[in-house]
Amino acid sequence: IALSAFLENQQAAEARRESRLAFIERAAIIALHLVDMLLENQGHGISCDTDESCIRCGLQAKDIVLENFAVEIGADYDIEDLKKSPELLFAALESVTDVKIPDSLRRNYAIKDVQTLPEILQKLGLVLYQLFSRGKIAPSSIEKEESIVYTNKLRTREGFDDGTEDEDQPGAKNGRQQRSIGDTCKSFRRVQISVLEDSLSELCVPASISILVKDLIERGDDDEYAFQSLEDVSAELRQIAVQPNAFLYYGEDTSQKGVLDFEGNIVGRAEEMSCLLEAAARIEMAGDDPSHPHSLVLIGGGAGLGKSYLVENVCDSLTESGWIYLSCKFDRLMAKPLSTIASAFEKFFQHVASSVNWGRDIGAILSSVQDNLSASGIVVLSELIPSLCTLYPVLFASIVRDDDFDSSEEDRISSEDEHLNDSTMDNDIIASAETLKNRLHYLFRKLVHAIARPEHPLFLCVDDLQWVDESGIQLLSSLLTDSDYLINNNGDSQRLLVFGTYRDDEVDEGHILSNYLNKFNSSASVSVRNIHLDAITKSDANVLVSEAIRLPVRQTRVLTDAVYAKTLGNPLYLQLFMKSLVDEKLLSYSLVEKRWIWNIEAVRATSIDDNVAELLTRKLRRLPDDCQKALKIASCFGLQVEESSLRILLASNKRLIPCLERARQEGILERDGLRFAHDMIQQVTYDMMSPEERGACHCAI
């Protein structure tokens, strides 16, 4: 299909939002194929006598015009039908396989084919302008003097200051540099707004595409954003085409404008993710081999480096493959022994209990639990896993009616090193704290084996092991190193996969975790893999910034340089710092330009806190007093608190509960429930209280 005919067809199509967005997405794919075709016909290693970069190309610059390109579709369509039906043409373009040029235009490389790169890029830009503007010709006058006036008015409307000092302006505080209109004009790279870029914006072409086309046509050698090669153009188009929701549709979603979004694919941790997935693959490949050990992967690193986020991303992949996922998080304020690991099972059984339609898999798990554990064993575990009461109502009803329950069917407890089996465990009697501990360990081991099956392996994610208590690490050690539950009555063998994260800079040789890490490394029952996370690289940080503000990596490189210099590649620190730039109005979303804009000089001049804790403290202190008070009380419960518990404590001051909505908007609390978004936030909030305040709060709890 001739590319020009495709555009003529679109000019007649109804300009509905859906068709416009669909057109832009397909046009981005066609543009990518077009640039890749030029790359295939490009020579390499060509030198030139001029200072400008040169390339040798099978096409001359004058040949790079719309009429010389055709779209190749990998399906059988009647050309005349496609010309008559926009809907059919859209469907056909779902299968675009390539962009072609006539054979008559292909040339063998010759000296005369050596051309300057700006010449090739400008011609390419003009073709892409026509492509994305549905066949319109690019304006002949690229920039005009009146653009400066327009820019100044625009920036003033966006809320930047006008050169006068104002105590209420964030820039007037904390050593922030005051900005004039002249400074503000540089908020997004240019003093002038291009007439070309403005014309594309009027046609509802996304900002990412408008800037790309503009920079191709207006390329300047002294421009730090200039494309250096066709490979740069291909890479940018590929990023846009692969992530259309981020780079093409972002301006359409008014609910997200002005909110930095760091949710997305994990960045800079591909090698570490591979290690975690390999550990899972080894468990799957072991089959029914009972000699294969359990697997423990320990992820260490400082606060804010993304240990938990790494594990969460791997967990999403494993659950899609049929794995059963349990997770828990140790808390430095935890009080009840074993409650942390038990909470992982409680969340799992809560999910089972809330399932309206119990499928075959859930029914099999419940039957397996009842077959592997005695009635008294389930009752004992229900003290730590209350959802078991809901799942086995008949069992608990019969026990309630038994007047002599305490003495009729209690189990005899063996020492930990004695051989344990179902018949002996069902007759044990609790005699001491040590035997109770041994029995609980045994019951948890049996519970793990009851849940896991060959077609649905089990993995447990244990976060923040630097705060583990002795009872918790003993139970984890029992699950990993004791092998009496590997084989069940049917002869099936199961292994446990555990991912553990901890701040290795807070674990010294005298830490309780260190002793058990040595035990795990020397045990034949567990295979141990250690992973250490460092700060992400600048290029990875640029990807993070790019996806957050919905502009391709080339367009965010300068901003990333300034942010990286202050945060040193700590992902949490980087995110918090960028959010502080939004708070200070040094980074903002322009509703007129439909993209994020910034004042790079002001960003570079921004003072930085010494660490994440100080930055968080400053952020928290900007919240209203009532919101701070409610957060401080919530922090005394640990990482998460039930709203019902908080309402009891705040019964005399009910207005504090609604104040927490502000904390959710600021990303301090997660959007659902009363859970701090990161343990560092909870820790800093807790540390903001004086010892007397903490004592009074814990006493009230």
XYZ file of C-alpha atoms in Angstrom:
701
model
C 0.000 0.000 0.000
C 1.464 3.365 -0.976
C 2.103 5.394 2.153
C 0.647 8.506 0.505
C -2.575 6.628 -0.313
C -2.822 5.504 3.280
C -2.670 9.123 4.459
C -5.244 10.307 1.893
C -7.611 7.686 3.239
C -7.116 8.923 6.788
C -7.848 12.547 5.897
C -11.383 11.486 4.992
C -11.866 9.374 8.127
C -13.939 10.657 11.031
C -11.705 12.372 13.573
C -12.940 10.404 16.551
C -10.678 10.090 19.569
C -10.448 6.311 19.199
C -9.511 6.442 15.535
C -7.018 9.221 16.177
C -5.243 7.274 18.895
C -5.287 4.107 16.822
C -3.847 6.023 13.880
C -0.988 7.480 15.963
C -0.062 4.064 17.356
C 0.009 2.454 13.905
C 1.890 5.404 12.456
C 4.570 4.993 15.139
C 5.055 1.356 14.088
C 5.266 2.384 10.411
C 7.805 5.093 11.300
C 9.920 2.515 13.138
C 9.893 0.186 10.121
C 10.800 3.117 7.871
C 13.832 4.100 9.952
C 14.959 0.478 10.251
C 14.771 0.198 6.456
C 17.044 3.221 6.130
C 19.441 1.624 8.597
C 19.575 -1.545 6.520
C 20.608 0.551 3.512
C 23.170 2.597 5.441
C 26.929 2.156 5.168
C 29.231 2.332 8.178
C 32.620 3.750 8.961
C 32.460 6.523 6.349
C 34.713 9.522 6.866
C 34.204 13.010 5.502
C 36.375 16.063 4.970
C 33.859 18.344 6.694
C 33.265 18.667 10.429
C 29.734 17.316 10.080
C 28.909 13.652 10.617
C 28.490 11.762 7.355
C 26.844 8.531 6.293
C 26.706 6.508 3.091
C 23.180 5.536 2.217
C 21.586 3.523 -0.567
C 19.045 6.358 -0.766
C 20.009 9.914 -1.518
C 18.476 12.582 0.675
C 16.336 13.837 -2.187
C 14.777 10.358 -2.448
C 13.495 10.440 1.132
C 10.008 11.684 0.329
C 6.602 10.316 1.210
C 5.779 9.139 -2.321
C 8.738 6.737 -2.406
C 7.628 4.573 0.519
C 5.107 1.751 0.639
C 3.749 -0.273 3.559
C 4.034 -4.057 3.354
C 1.172 -5.916 5.028
C 1.500 -9.546 6.058
C -2.052 -10.495 5.070
C -4.151 -10.936 1.924
C -6.331 -7.860 1.306
C -7.843 -6.331 -1.797
C -6.159 -2.972 -2.356
C -9.328 -1.299 -3.642
C -11.272 -2.455 -0.586
C -8.628 -0.982 1.678
C -8.865 2.381 -0.053
C -12.622 2.488 0.482
C -12.762 1.349 4.099
C -10.813 3.091 6.894
C -11.832 0.347 9.330
C -10.511 -2.387 7.058
C -7.308 -0.443 6.504
C -6.799 -0.092 10.251
C -7.257 -3.840 10.633
C -4.770 -4.474 7.837
C -2.185 -2.225 9.429
C -2.202 -4.442 12.523
C -0.033 -6.785 10.441
C 2.492 -4.276 9.045
C 5.708 -6.190 8.399
C 7.926 -3.659 6.662
C 8.279 -0.378 4.786
C 9.658 -0.694 1.255
C 11.150 1.549 -1.428
C 11.134 0.962 -5.202
C 14.040 -1.120 -6.471
C 14.806 1.633 -8.947
C 15.871 3.898 -6.086
C 18.306 1.419 -4.553
C 21.910 2.291 -5.360
C 25.245 0.689 -4.814
C 27.356 2.698 -2.434
C 29.480 5.232 -4.234
C 31.482 8.302 -3.317
C 28.630 10.554 -4.418
C 26.328 8.803 -1.947
C 28.236 10.171 1.043
C 25.925 12.757 2.639
C 25.768 14.744 5.834
C 23.699 13.258 8.626
C 21.657 16.467 9.201
C 20.516 16.330 5.589
C 19.251 12.749 5.921
C 17.619 13.433 9.311
C 15.844 16.565 8.112
C 14.355 14.752 5.122
C 13.289 11.922 7.426
C 11.695 14.447 9.785
C 9.659 15.971 6.979
C 8.342 12.527 5.994
C 7.431 11.727 9.607
C 5.676 15.088 9.936
C 3.456 14.140 7.004
C 2.932 10.674 8.435
C 1.772 11.820 11.879
C -0.154 14.870 10.633
C -2.150 12.716 8.174
C -0.501 14.073 5.044
C -0.109 17.756 5.912
C 3.038 19.599 4.815
C 5.347 20.928 7.518
C 5.223 24.747 8.036
C 7.864 26.533 6.016
C 8.664 28.976 8.836
C 9.906 26.916 11.740
C 10.302 29.559 14.438
C 8.981 33.075 14.875
C 9.902 35.891 17.221
C 6.401 36.115 18.647
C 6.872 32.596 20.017
C 8.922 34.158 22.811
C 5.961 36.268 23.948
C 3.703 33.218 23.759
C 6.166 31.202 25.820
C 6.438 33.871 28.522
C 2.654 34.066 28.871
C 2.385 30.309 28.931
C 4.958 29.878 31.670
C 3.332 32.580 33.798
C -0.042 30.834 33.454
C 1.552 27.569 34.531
C 2.255 29.040 37.941
C 5.907 30.071 37.717
C 6.943 33.304 39.392
C 7.315 36.555 37.530
C 10.654 37.646 38.924
C 9.335 39.112 42.179
C 10.172 37.481 45.471
C 7.316 35.963 47.396
C 7.606 34.319 50.774
C 4.877 31.889 49.828
C 6.771 30.657 46.790
C 8.536 27.350 47.494
C 11.607 28.630 45.672
C 12.072 31.319 48.321
C 12.745 28.739 51.012
C 15.470 26.200 51.763
C 18.002 28.020 49.633
C 15.955 27.554 46.461
C 16.994 29.848 43.645
C 14.479 32.496 42.596
C 13.393 32.209 38.971
C 12.638 34.954 36.483
C 10.532 34.678 33.358
C 13.742 34.362 31.361
C 14.819 31.383 33.479
C 11.405 29.848 33.234
C 11.444 29.987 29.455
C 14.159 27.343 29.664
C 11.867 25.017 31.629
C 11.659 22.666 28.715
C 14.864 22.963 26.730
C 14.002 25.795 24.343
C 13.602 29.560 24.722
C 11.228 29.434 21.785
C 8.315 27.167 21.062
C 8.570 25.888 17.535
C 5.753 26.705 15.141
C 6.250 23.182 13.793
C 5.876 21.599 17.215
C 2.888 23.801 17.986
C 1.198 22.772 14.725
C 1.598 19.094 15.590
C 0.170 19.727 19.044
C -2.896 21.357 17.474
C -3.359 18.136 15.487
C -3.366 16.220 18.823
C -0.052 14.522 18.050
C 1.477 13.342 21.377
C 4.340 15.391 22.799
C 6.832 12.525 22.484
C 6.215 12.363 18.709
C 6.080 16.151 18.246
C 9.468 16.629 19.893
C 11.014 13.767 17.923
C 9.853 15.194 14.578
C 10.878 18.729 15.544
C 14.367 17.638 16.575
C 14.863 15.788 13.311
C 13.946 18.808 11.198
C 15.549 21.490 13.375
C 18.666 19.590 14.401
C 21.487 21.885 15.544
C 25.049 20.676 16.051
C 25.354 22.511 19.370
C 22.100 21.061 20.666
C 22.638 18.627 23.534
C 19.393 16.870 22.562
C 20.322 16.413 18.881
C 20.093 12.971 17.295
C 23.570 11.618 16.614
C 22.592 8.786 14.279
C 19.718 6.912 12.691
C 20.191 4.346 15.448
C 19.179 7.037 17.961
C 16.000 7.703 15.992
C 15.188 3.986 15.790
C 15.757 3.509 19.539
C 13.440 6.397 20.410
C 10.678 5.216 18.085
C 11.026 1.702 19.468
C 10.595 2.926 23.051
C 7.486 4.859 22.015
C 5.990 1.982 19.982
C 6.658 -0.657 22.656
C 5.091 1.458 25.454
C 2.197 3.319 23.809
C 0.306 3.734 27.075
C 3.212 5.724 28.493
C 4.372 7.742 25.493
C 1.357 8.036 23.188
C -1.762 7.929 25.371
C -0.503 9.677 28.517
C -1.887 13.095 27.567
C -5.314 11.521 27.061
C -5.589 10.388 30.688
C -6.485 13.546 32.581
C -6.577 11.688 35.913
C -2.814 11.130 35.823
C -1.659 14.543 34.694
C 0.612 16.205 37.192
C 1.275 12.983 39.117
C 4.644 11.283 38.803
C 4.118 7.600 38.146
C 7.022 5.310 39.017
C 4.958 2.150 38.758
C 6.109 0.001 35.880
C 8.732 -2.444 34.789
C 11.718 -2.892 37.064
C 14.781 -1.047 35.791
C 18.428 -2.062 35.972
C 17.935 -5.424 37.694
C 17.797 -7.860 34.764
C 20.736 -9.943 36.013
C 19.312 -10.219 39.521
C 15.872 -11.174 38.177
C 17.495 -13.932 36.126
C 19.138 -15.335 39.270
C 15.787 -15.495 41.076
C 14.039 -17.125 38.127
C 16.875 -19.656 37.777
C 16.418 -20.659 41.425
C 12.731 -21.292 40.713
C 13.569 -23.237 37.563
C 15.887 -25.548 39.518
C 13.054 -26.352 41.917
C 10.735 -27.134 39.003
C 13.329 -29.314 37.241
C 14.010 -31.338 40.381
C 10.691 -33.138 39.904
C 10.121 -35.836 42.504
C 13.785 -36.189 43.446
C 13.750 -36.163 47.290
C 17.498 -35.560 47.427
C 17.170 -32.100 45.907
C 17.477 -29.425 48.637
C 15.297 -26.462 49.407
C 16.404 -23.169 47.872
C 17.129 -19.903 49.685
C 17.998 -16.718 47.801
C 19.161 -13.821 49.963
C 19.010 -10.293 48.535
C 21.089 -7.760 50.451
C 21.592 -4.041 49.977
C 21.023 -0.666 51.565
C 17.650 0.945 52.193
C 15.796 2.139 49.104
C 17.691 0.069 46.526
C 14.599 -1.875 45.448
C 15.048 -5.266 47.114
C 11.352 -5.753 47.801
C 10.350 -4.390 44.393
C 12.705 -6.856 42.711
C 11.115 -9.780 44.544
C 7.586 -8.535 43.802
C 8.317 -8.427 40.072
C 9.658 -11.979 40.108
C 6.681 -13.122 42.157
C 4.300 -11.788 39.521
C 6.093 -13.884 36.910
C 6.078 -17.037 39.044
C 2.410 -16.820 40.031
C 1.511 -16.657 36.345
C 3.380 -19.967 35.984
C 1.305 -21.656 38.693
C 3.428 -21.054 41.781
C 1.716 -20.425 45.126
C 2.970 -17.175 46.633
C 3.265 -16.472 50.364
C 4.820 -13.277 51.688
C 5.568 -11.639 55.010
C 7.569 -8.709 56.289
C 9.410 -8.438 59.584
C 8.829 -5.283 61.560
C 11.085 -3.765 64.183
C 7.976 -3.095 66.319
C 6.670 -6.668 66.046
C 5.569 -8.067 69.411
C 4.024 -11.538 69.035
C 6.441 -14.437 68.366
C 5.922 -16.327 65.071
C 3.272 -13.817 64.016
C 5.246 -12.592 60.994
C 5.699 -15.920 59.196
C 2.242 -17.027 60.328
C 0.813 -13.907 58.662
C 2.000 -15.229 55.284
C -0.180 -18.314 55.702
C -3.044 -16.253 57.111
C -3.138 -14.054 53.991
C -3.126 -17.165 51.817
C -6.014 -18.804 53.668
C -7.921 -15.507 53.770
C -7.738 -15.509 49.993
C -8.943 -19.105 49.910
C -11.813 -18.304 52.285
C -12.894 -15.291 50.217
C -13.034 -17.276 46.965
C -16.696 -17.540 45.996
C -16.220 -20.520 43.719
C -13.811 -23.031 45.148
C -12.092 -24.593 42.195
C -10.548 -28.019 42.026
C -7.122 -26.687 43.105
C -8.427 -24.993 46.261
C -10.473 -28.023 47.189
C -7.404 -30.213 46.769
C -5.364 -27.928 49.043
C -8.002 -27.972 51.793
C -8.255 -31.742 51.607
C -4.476 -32.052 51.700
C -4.258 -29.864 54.806
C -6.819 -32.010 56.603
C -5.086 -35.219 55.493
C -1.608 -34.085 56.540
C -2.528 -32.452 59.851
C -4.610 -33.927 62.626
C -7.673 -32.125 63.934
C -5.760 -30.988 66.991
C -2.919 -29.790 64.763
C -5.288 -27.558 62.784
C -6.716 -26.222 66.043
C -3.239 -25.371 67.352
C -2.336 -23.559 64.122
C -5.615 -21.636 64.182
C -4.256 -19.629 67.107
C -1.791 -18.105 64.642
C -3.854 -18.575 61.448
C -7.468 -17.638 62.367
C -8.808 -18.222 58.834
C -8.538 -21.971 59.429
C -11.604 -21.654 61.658
C -13.601 -20.356 58.699
C -12.343 -23.027 56.311
C -13.065 -25.997 58.619
C -16.320 -25.063 60.417
C -17.430 -28.680 60.934
C -14.147 -29.596 62.591
C -14.253 -26.628 64.971
C -17.947 -27.119 65.722
C -17.305 -30.693 66.825
C -14.425 -29.579 69.031
C -16.531 -26.881 70.692
C -19.137 -29.517 71.609
C -16.479 -31.786 73.115
C -16.524 -31.117 76.872
C -13.246 -32.897 77.371
C -11.342 -31.490 74.382
C -8.249 -30.493 76.364
C -7.616 -34.068 77.481
C -9.295 -36.281 74.877
C -7.097 -35.792 71.823
C -3.999 -33.807 72.722
C -0.743 -34.779 71.078
C 2.344 -36.035 72.772
C 5.322 -33.788 71.980
C 8.659 -35.303 71.056
C 11.993 -33.534 71.222
C 13.151 -31.841 68.030
C 15.720 -34.461 67.172
C 13.338 -37.413 67.621
C 11.581 -38.959 64.646
C 8.113 -37.440 64.326
C 5.178 -39.010 62.563
C 1.424 -38.532 62.469
C 0.558 -41.241 65.015
C 2.961 -39.918 67.664
C 2.138 -36.255 67.050
C -1.595 -36.881 67.465
C -1.002 -38.290 70.957
C 1.497 -35.728 72.256
C 0.747 -33.565 75.263
C 2.076 -30.056 75.573
C 4.555 -30.182 78.420
C 6.875 -27.210 78.016
C 7.657 -24.177 75.927
C 10.421 -26.098 74.126
C 8.177 -28.967 73.122
C 5.468 -26.516 72.092
C 7.989 -24.781 69.843
C 9.028 -28.108 68.330
C 5.426 -29.048 67.681
C 4.638 -25.719 66.057
C 7.670 -26.075 63.806
C 6.556 -29.547 62.832
C 3.003 -28.401 62.116
C 4.226 -25.540 59.923
C 6.448 -27.958 58.003
C 3.473 -30.253 57.468
C 1.361 -27.269 56.423
C 3.921 -26.248 53.790
C 3.904 -29.730 52.336
C 0.115 -29.859 52.382
C -0.145 -26.627 50.360
C 2.608 -27.294 47.831
C 2.128 -29.745 44.980
C 4.242 -30.679 41.951
C 1.992 -28.677 39.631
C 1.805 -25.749 42.103
C 5.163 -25.259 43.881
C 5.344 -22.939 46.876
C 7.607 -19.957 47.408
C 7.844 -17.771 50.479
C 9.077 -14.174 50.366
C 10.456 -12.897 53.682
C 11.200 -9.181 53.738
C 13.379 -7.136 56.124
C 15.263 -9.995 57.764
C 17.465 -7.446 59.541
C 14.558 -7.129 61.995
C 13.938 -10.846 62.428
C 13.418 -12.086 65.978
C 14.715 -15.358 67.394
C 11.405 -17.220 67.128
C 10.983 -16.147 63.513
C 14.465 -17.178 62.366
C 14.167 -20.498 64.216
C 10.920 -21.296 62.379
C 12.434 -20.279 59.037
C 15.457 -22.454 59.773
C 13.197 -25.392 60.596
C 11.302 -24.989 57.327
C 14.547 -24.946 55.342
C 16.811 -27.425 57.101
C 14.483 -30.072 58.571
C 13.610 -32.674 55.943
C 11.131 -34.922 57.744
C 8.233 -33.550 55.679
C 9.731 -33.743 52.201
C 7.780 -36.857 51.219
C 4.081 -37.253 51.954
C 1.930 -40.375 52.181
C 1.574 -40.515 48.391
C 5.319 -40.474 47.836
C 5.323 -36.930 46.378
C 8.351 -34.858 47.306
C 8.155 -31.090 47.662
C 10.701 -28.359 48.171
C 10.393 -24.830 49.455
C 11.734 -21.767 47.660
C 12.443 -18.783 49.918
C 13.412 -15.266 48.880
C 14.794 -13.251 51.795
C 15.678 -9.542 51.730
C 17.685 -7.627 54.299
C 19.742 -4.468 54.744
C 23.224 -5.922 54.818
C 24.697 -2.707 56.204
C 22.624 -3.266 59.363
C 23.688 -6.910 59.896
C 27.089 -7.340 61.550
C 28.800 -10.473 62.854
C 26.969 -10.237 66.174
C 23.512 -10.033 64.547
C 21.229 -13.026 65.095
C 20.796 -13.355 61.326
C 24.533 -13.830 60.752
C 24.655 -17.032 62.801
C 21.785 -18.557 60.857
C 23.202 -17.477 57.503
C 26.313 -19.477 58.362
C 24.085 -22.421 59.293
C 22.214 -22.241 55.999
C 25.428 -22.059 53.986
C 26.755 -25.214 55.652
C 23.509 -27.213 55.480
C 23.012 -29.952 52.887
C 19.230 -29.445 53.063
C 19.244 -25.966 51.546
C 20.877 -24.433 48.498
C 21.855 -20.797 49.211
C 22.397 -18.004 46.684
C 23.462 -14.507 47.744
C 22.652 -11.390 45.692
C 23.840 -7.892 46.517
C 22.090 -4.811 45.104
C 24.037 -1.645 44.355
C 22.830 1.720 43.092
C 21.437 1.712 39.562
C 23.513 3.173 36.729
C 22.857 6.594 35.227
C 21.445 5.059 32.039
C 19.032 2.934 34.093
C 18.095 5.991 36.136
C 17.318 7.776 32.886
C 14.913 4.998 31.916
C 13.221 5.397 35.325
C 12.871 9.167 34.843
C 11.758 8.720 31.234
C 8.926 6.360 32.136
C 7.866 8.520 35.081
C 7.409 11.724 33.071
C 6.380 9.958 29.847
C 9.124 11.329 27.599
C 11.701 9.201 25.738
C 15.175 8.760 27.243
C 16.885 11.178 24.849
C 14.580 13.956 25.967
C 15.129 13.345 29.699
C 18.901 12.793 29.683
C 19.833 16.280 30.907
C 17.245 16.200 33.709
C 18.493 12.761 34.748
C 22.091 14.012 34.898
C 21.050 16.656 37.423
C 18.894 14.284 39.486
C 21.451 11.448 39.453
C 24.215 13.752 40.677
C 22.161 14.418 43.802
C 20.703 10.962 44.495
C 23.643 8.751 43.394
C 21.416 6.118 41.844
C 19.371 5.135 44.900
C 15.923 4.449 43.331
C 13.905 5.452 46.398
C 15.955 8.605 46.908
C 15.582 9.463 43.212
C 11.792 9.091 43.329
C 11.454 11.125 46.511
C 13.722 13.861 45.176
C 11.740 14.151 41.944
C 8.492 14.332 43.909
C 10.038 17.116 45.982
C 10.776 18.963 42.711
C 7.064 18.719 41.922
C 6.227 20.038 45.390
C 8.615 22.955 44.835
C 7.103 23.558 41.348
C 10.467 23.083 39.651
C 8.934 20.173 37.735
C 5.326 20.407 36.581
C 2.892 19.114 34.003
C 1.838 21.697 31.410
C -1.767 21.303 30.332
C -1.038 23.529 27.343
C 2.018 21.642 26.083
C 0.647 18.300 27.339
C 3.958 17.209 28.814
C 6.192 17.689 31.818
C 8.353 20.810 31.841
C 11.189 21.795 34.161
C 13.715 24.499 34.945
C 17.020 22.676 34.598
C 19.124 25.458 36.131
C 16.876 25.591 39.194
C 16.993 21.793 39.522
C 20.795 21.870 39.439
C 20.826 24.609 42.091
C 18.439 22.763 44.403
C 19.929 21.854 47.764
C 19.844 18.179 48.642
C 19.374 16.439 51.964
C 22.181 14.227 53.229
C 20.108 11.037 53.106
C 16.694 9.570 52.421
C 15.609 9.979 56.044
C 16.144 13.758 56.000
C 14.302 14.109 52.695
C 11.379 12.084 54.062
C 11.334 14.081 57.284
C 11.102 17.322 55.327
C 8.274 15.875 53.218
C 6.354 14.722 56.295
C 6.721 18.071 58.048
C 5.032 19.790 55.096
C 1.833 17.841 55.833
C -0.928 19.381 57.983
C -0.476 18.891 61.737
C -3.513 16.605 62.037
C -2.192 14.383 59.256
C 1.227 14.184 60.933
C -0.386 13.233 64.236
C -2.452 10.441 62.670
C 0.597 9.094 60.833
C 2.678 9.059 64.008
C 0.030 6.999 65.796
C -0.203 4.628 62.827
C 3.588 4.199 62.804
C 3.476 2.792 66.342
C 1.667 -0.273 64.958
C 4.479 -0.929 62.496
C 4.248 -1.005 58.723
C 0.463 -1.525 58.677
C -2.503 -0.887 60.931
C -6.137 -1.889 60.722
C -8.403 1.116 60.311
C -10.708 -0.229 63.019
C -7.837 -0.188 65.527
C -6.881 3.353 64.590
C -10.499 4.512 64.906
C -10.609 3.202 68.481
C -7.495 5.179 69.412
C -8.780 8.293 67.659
C -12.366 8.033 68.927
C -12.063 11.398 70.652
C -10.502 12.998 67.583
C -12.320 11.493 64.608
C -11.279 14.254 62.225
C -7.776 12.734 62.041
C -8.878 9.701 59.992
C -9.965 11.708 56.907
C -6.655 13.580 57.114
C -4.854 10.406 56.065
C -6.277 10.784 52.565
C -3.709 13.538 52.063
C -0.980 11.052 53.004
C -2.258 8.657 50.328
C -2.188 11.433 47.746
C 1.416 12.201 48.682
C 2.420 8.532 48.303
C 3.185 8.137 52.025
C 0.463 5.540 52.474
C -0.543 2.976 49.894
C -3.754 3.728 48.032
C -5.628 0.845 49.638
C -5.670 0.424 53.392
C -3.464 1.953 56.070
C -0.061 0.634 55.061
C 3.058 2.753 54.694
C 4.365 2.758 51.145
C 7.879 1.872 52.336
C 9.329 0.756 55.661
C 11.692 3.754 55.559
C 8.651 6.057 55.647
C 7.243 4.245 58.686
C 10.649 4.341 60.359
C 11.137 8.073 59.783
C 7.576 8.847 60.938
C 8.141 6.859 64.128
C 11.495 8.557 64.763
C 9.886 12.011 64.447
C 8.255 11.430 67.851
C 10.059 12.106 71.096
C 10.584 9.157 73.487
C 7.803 10.548 75.669
C 5.380 10.711 72.714
C 6.222 7.145 71.688
C 5.778 5.893 75.228
C 2.369 7.533 75.570
C 1.239 6.184 72.202
C 2.305 2.613 72.946
C 0.638 2.833 76.338
C -2.615 3.899 74.658
C -2.354 1.010 72.200
